[in-house]
Amino acid sequence: MASWNSVELEVLFYVLGWISFCSWAICFYPQLILNFRRKSVQGLNFDFVVLNLTKHTSYLIYNASLFFSSTVQRQYRQKYGFNQMIPVAVNDVAFSLHAVLMTALTLFQVAIYDRGNQKFSKIAIAIVSVAWLSAAACVFVALPTHSWYWLVSCFNTLQIVMTTIKYMPQAVFNFQRKSTSGFSMGYVSFDFLGSTTSFCQMMVQSIDQRSWVNLYGNIGKTLLSLVSIFFDILFMVQHFVLYTSKKKTNVSPSDDAVSKEPMLRPSYDQHQNDVC
């Protein structure tokens, strides 16, 4: 079984891991607090939230399975080599569990707070439905051969796909409104820090092991970090460069007003009528 070659790199690995965990854990709270103070979720794209919940749930299944299951770990080493370290750390499992809970709480806020005329799109609902139907199909395929690592890799692939597309509705929403009002830059800042330190953590392990298997053996975590960094930079550009004249624009929902509009809309193009 693989072990660390450098005590210093091992310590740095865990320091970066917990910085990443804390940053990613904290990143949910600015948006939750913003929604609570405004008693409104206007400006937060609902598709982003529901896609994010699917992403974090699938990532939790992958991380928990690879970290706790000796069978999955054995099949991982059979594929990548018995001298390879498992690329999932305890902070990855802790983050995934916390992320599922916080995203579910955000979705609850969408249900109870003023949402104006914003709704979920049928496109997002269809994507989520297809994602979980595909996951169910993978379970039935894996059962006869007990290909458990292949199965959890399917969930890892699912979270990669969801990570790639989950930011798009919010980015498009900001572009259509020419504003980032209602979308917390605190979320973006901590997400950027968490993604950067997570990628650096994987690099440290690869350097210590003198192998890049850690990066492509857990391609989900690698792409999660890189895709998140890309979109976080995009959101920062939107907020601080493109839409600076409107970033202080705020919606002013009444204290007790909660929209009774249906929460499902046909497509993204209806965002043009949303309140800025």
XYZ file of C-alpha atoms in Angstrom:
276
model
C 0.000 0.000 0.000
C 1.302 3.455 -0.899
C 2.595 5.822 1.759
C 3.888 9.370 1.836
C 7.514 9.976 0.864
C 7.703 13.431 2.425
C 6.324 14.418 5.825
C 6.296 18.068 4.765
C 4.222 17.349 1.669
C 1.867 15.168 3.677
C 1.275 18.012 6.136
C 0.796 20.467 3.260
C -1.653 18.044 1.644
C -3.880 17.998 4.719
C -3.569 21.768 5.290
C -4.662 22.475 1.712
C -7.428 19.901 2.019
C -8.962 21.503 5.069
C -8.568 25.019 3.666
C -10.447 23.748 0.630
C -13.106 22.129 2.814
C -13.609 25.260 4.926
C -13.760 27.518 1.857
C -16.224 25.307 0.025
C -18.276 24.878 3.203
C -18.415 28.607 3.904
C -19.252 29.504 0.297
C -22.882 28.407 0.739
C -23.596 30.762 3.636
C -23.306 34.197 1.943
C -26.105 33.240 -0.477
C -28.213 31.721 2.292
C -27.762 34.828 4.438
C -28.477 37.141 1.494
C -31.707 35.274 0.752
C -32.698 35.353 4.429
C -32.060 39.097 4.838
C -33.949 39.990 1.668
C -36.644 37.357 2.192
C -36.242 36.926 -1.535
C -34.425 34.659 -3.980
C -34.783 36.982 -6.956
C -31.486 37.157 -8.821
C -30.509 33.599 -7.884
C -31.088 31.285 -10.818
C -33.238 28.343 -9.718
C -31.823 26.004 -12.356
C -28.362 26.568 -10.884
C -29.661 25.366 -7.501
C -31.417 22.213 -8.704
C -28.510 21.220 -10.971
C -26.136 21.880 -8.072
C -28.093 19.540 -5.802
C -27.818 16.718 -8.349
C -24.112 17.433 -8.750
C -23.319 17.355 -5.027
C -25.457 14.272 -4.384
C -23.661 12.272 -7.077
C -20.297 13.538 -5.818
C -21.175 12.443 -2.263
C -21.983 8.940 -3.509
C -18.618 8.748 -5.271
C -16.528 10.161 -2.420
C -18.200 8.158 0.345
C -18.004 4.906 -1.637
C -14.326 5.270 -2.527
C -13.351 6.430 0.967
C -15.287 3.887 3.067
C -15.653 0.788 0.881
C -12.684 -1.601 0.889
C -14.188 -3.369 -2.137
C -14.288 -0.183 -4.185
C -10.758 0.677 -3.045
C -9.503 -2.764 -4.122
C -11.084 -2.410 -7.554
C -9.568 1.083 -7.870
C -6.070 -0.319 -7.153
C -6.648 -3.212 -9.548
C -7.196 -0.630 -12.263
C -4.522 1.948 -11.398
C -1.959 -0.068 -9.432
C -1.698 -1.425 -5.902
C 0.983 1.130 -5.027
C -1.389 4.040 -5.657
C -2.963 6.087 -2.876
C -6.727 6.486 -2.764
C -7.380 9.973 -4.199
C -10.287 10.787 -1.855
C -9.561 12.345 1.539
C -11.829 12.711 4.558
C -12.303 16.421 3.784
C -13.784 15.436 0.394
C -16.447 13.314 2.095
C -17.157 15.998 4.701
C -17.499 18.665 2.029
C -19.860 16.578 -0.111
C -22.181 15.825 2.797
C -22.233 19.468 3.902
C -22.809 20.636 0.304
C -25.860 18.403 -0.152
C -27.415 19.735 3.049
C -26.722 23.407 2.260
C -27.935 23.137 -1.331
C -31.125 21.461 -0.126
C -31.593 24.350 2.330
C -31.138 26.841 -0.510
C -33.779 24.972 -2.501
C -36.078 25.239 0.525
C -35.525 29.019 0.522
C -36.559 29.073 -3.134
C -39.833 27.463 -2.083
C -40.667 29.849 0.783
C -39.209 33.245 -0.208
C -40.339 35.833 -2.749
C -39.253 34.684 -6.181
C -40.976 37.248 -8.398
C -41.747 35.651 -11.762
C -38.660 33.415 -11.750
C -39.269 29.704 -12.251
C -37.451 26.436 -12.896
C -37.023 25.709 -16.579
C -38.308 22.530 -18.146
C -34.826 22.097 -19.606
C -33.278 21.846 -16.125
C -35.957 19.438 -14.918
C -35.392 17.287 -17.996
C -31.609 17.267 -17.449
C -31.997 16.190 -13.822
C -34.508 13.483 -14.768
C -32.231 12.076 -17.474
C -29.264 12.188 -15.090
C -30.922 10.076 -12.415
C -32.486 7.674 -14.900
C -29.011 7.137 -16.353
C -27.614 6.546 -12.869
C -30.330 3.968 -12.193
C -29.481 2.202 -15.449
C -25.811 2.053 -14.408
C -26.806 0.379 -11.137
C -28.576 -2.422 -13.012
C -25.603 -2.855 -15.352
C -23.129 -3.100 -12.444
C -25.128 -5.551 -10.324
C -24.435 -8.815 -12.234
C -20.654 -8.282 -12.398
C -20.239 -6.444 -9.071
C -18.376 -3.673 -10.876
C -18.651 -1.287 -7.960
C -15.769 0.990 -8.855
C -17.161 1.324 -12.372
C -20.529 2.207 -10.841
C -19.182 4.922 -8.534
C -17.134 6.194 -11.480
C -20.443 6.675 -13.289
C -21.577 8.928 -10.449
C -18.253 10.736 -10.722
C -18.872 11.240 -14.428
C -22.356 12.519 -13.620
C -20.972 15.102 -11.235
C -18.456 16.207 -13.881
C -21.268 16.780 -16.363
C -23.389 18.611 -13.793
C -20.420 20.741 -12.707
C -19.845 21.745 -16.319
C -23.426 22.847 -16.939
C -24.652 23.990 -13.509
C -22.998 27.422 -13.692
C -24.307 28.184 -17.177
C -27.877 29.205 -16.216
C -26.576 31.718 -13.652
C -23.994 33.132 -16.076
C -26.640 33.513 -18.792
C -29.092 34.979 -16.264
C -26.538 37.614 -15.233
C -25.881 38.419 -18.895
C -29.574 38.801 -19.709
C -30.171 41.106 -16.729
C -26.792 42.880 -17.170
C -26.532 42.564 -13.390
C -25.313 40.219 -10.655
C -27.763 41.589 -8.087
C -29.173 38.839 -5.890
C -26.281 36.442 -6.628
C -23.731 36.459 -3.813
C -20.128 37.260 -4.694
C -19.239 35.786 -1.308
C -20.222 32.411 -2.743
C -17.989 33.018 -5.758
C -14.978 34.145 -3.684
C -15.000 31.156 -1.331
C -15.762 28.748 -4.183
C -12.724 30.093 -6.040
C -10.491 29.660 -2.986
C -11.815 26.143 -2.345
C -11.360 25.088 -5.964
C -7.817 26.469 -6.146
C -6.641 24.821 -2.926
C -8.339 21.535 -3.893
C -6.406 21.425 -7.158
C -3.176 22.333 -5.354
C -3.841 19.520 -2.870
C -3.992 17.006 -5.719
C -0.805 18.426 -7.220
C 1.007 18.021 -3.885
C -0.003 14.341 -3.689
C 1.088 13.786 -7.292
C 4.465 15.408 -6.656
C 5.034 13.297 -3.544
C 4.097 10.067 -5.329
C 5.954 11.078 -8.518
C 2.872 10.021 -10.449
C 0.009 11.787 -12.249
C -2.369 8.886 -11.643
C -3.856 10.885 -8.780
C -5.064 13.528 -11.243
C -6.647 11.291 -13.881
C -7.564 8.543 -11.402
C -9.906 11.066 -9.769
C -10.650 13.094 -12.873
C -13.919 14.242 -11.310
C -12.166 16.181 -8.556
C -9.646 17.577 -11.041
C -12.297 18.846 -13.442
C -14.486 20.018 -10.562
C -11.698 22.352 -9.478
C -10.774 23.591 -12.960
C -14.353 24.149 -14.184
C -15.283 25.923 -10.949
C -12.234 28.189 -11.213
C -13.181 29.099 -14.803
C -16.774 30.062 -13.963
C -15.806 31.830 -10.727
C -13.465 34.044 -12.758
C -16.315 34.633 -15.242
C -18.654 35.683 -12.411
C -15.991 38.025 -11.027
C -15.578 39.631 -14.449
C -19.350 40.049 -14.724
C -19.585 41.600 -11.261
C -16.483 43.786 -11.100
C -15.926 44.655 -14.776
C -18.962 44.244 -17.030
C -21.900 45.163 -14.819
C -20.366 47.528 -12.252
C -22.942 50.251 -12.920
C -25.750 47.883 -11.921
C -24.161 45.779 -9.215
C -25.751 47.891 -6.492
C -29.174 47.605 -8.060
C -31.384 45.611 -5.727
C -34.839 44.190 -5.803
C -37.210 45.452 -3.136
C -39.723 42.754 -2.365
C -42.234 43.445 0.354
C -41.421 41.814 3.652
C -44.198 39.259 3.508
C -44.739 38.954 -0.208
C -44.159 35.481 -1.571
C -44.915 34.826 -5.213
C -47.689 32.360 -5.866
C -46.616 31.932 -9.488
C -45.968 28.362 -10.663
C -42.317 27.397 -10.128
C -41.848 25.816 -13.573
C -41.157 27.825 -16.709
C -40.717 26.609 -20.272
C -37.197 27.856 -21.098
C -34.365 30.190 -20.187
C -35.481 32.943 -22.525
C -38.221 33.990 -20.131
C -35.523 35.434 -17.862
C -35.707 38.628 -19.876
C -38.770 39.610 -17.871
C -37.198 38.875 -14.485
C -36.731 41.618 -11.937
C -33.169 42.937 -11.841
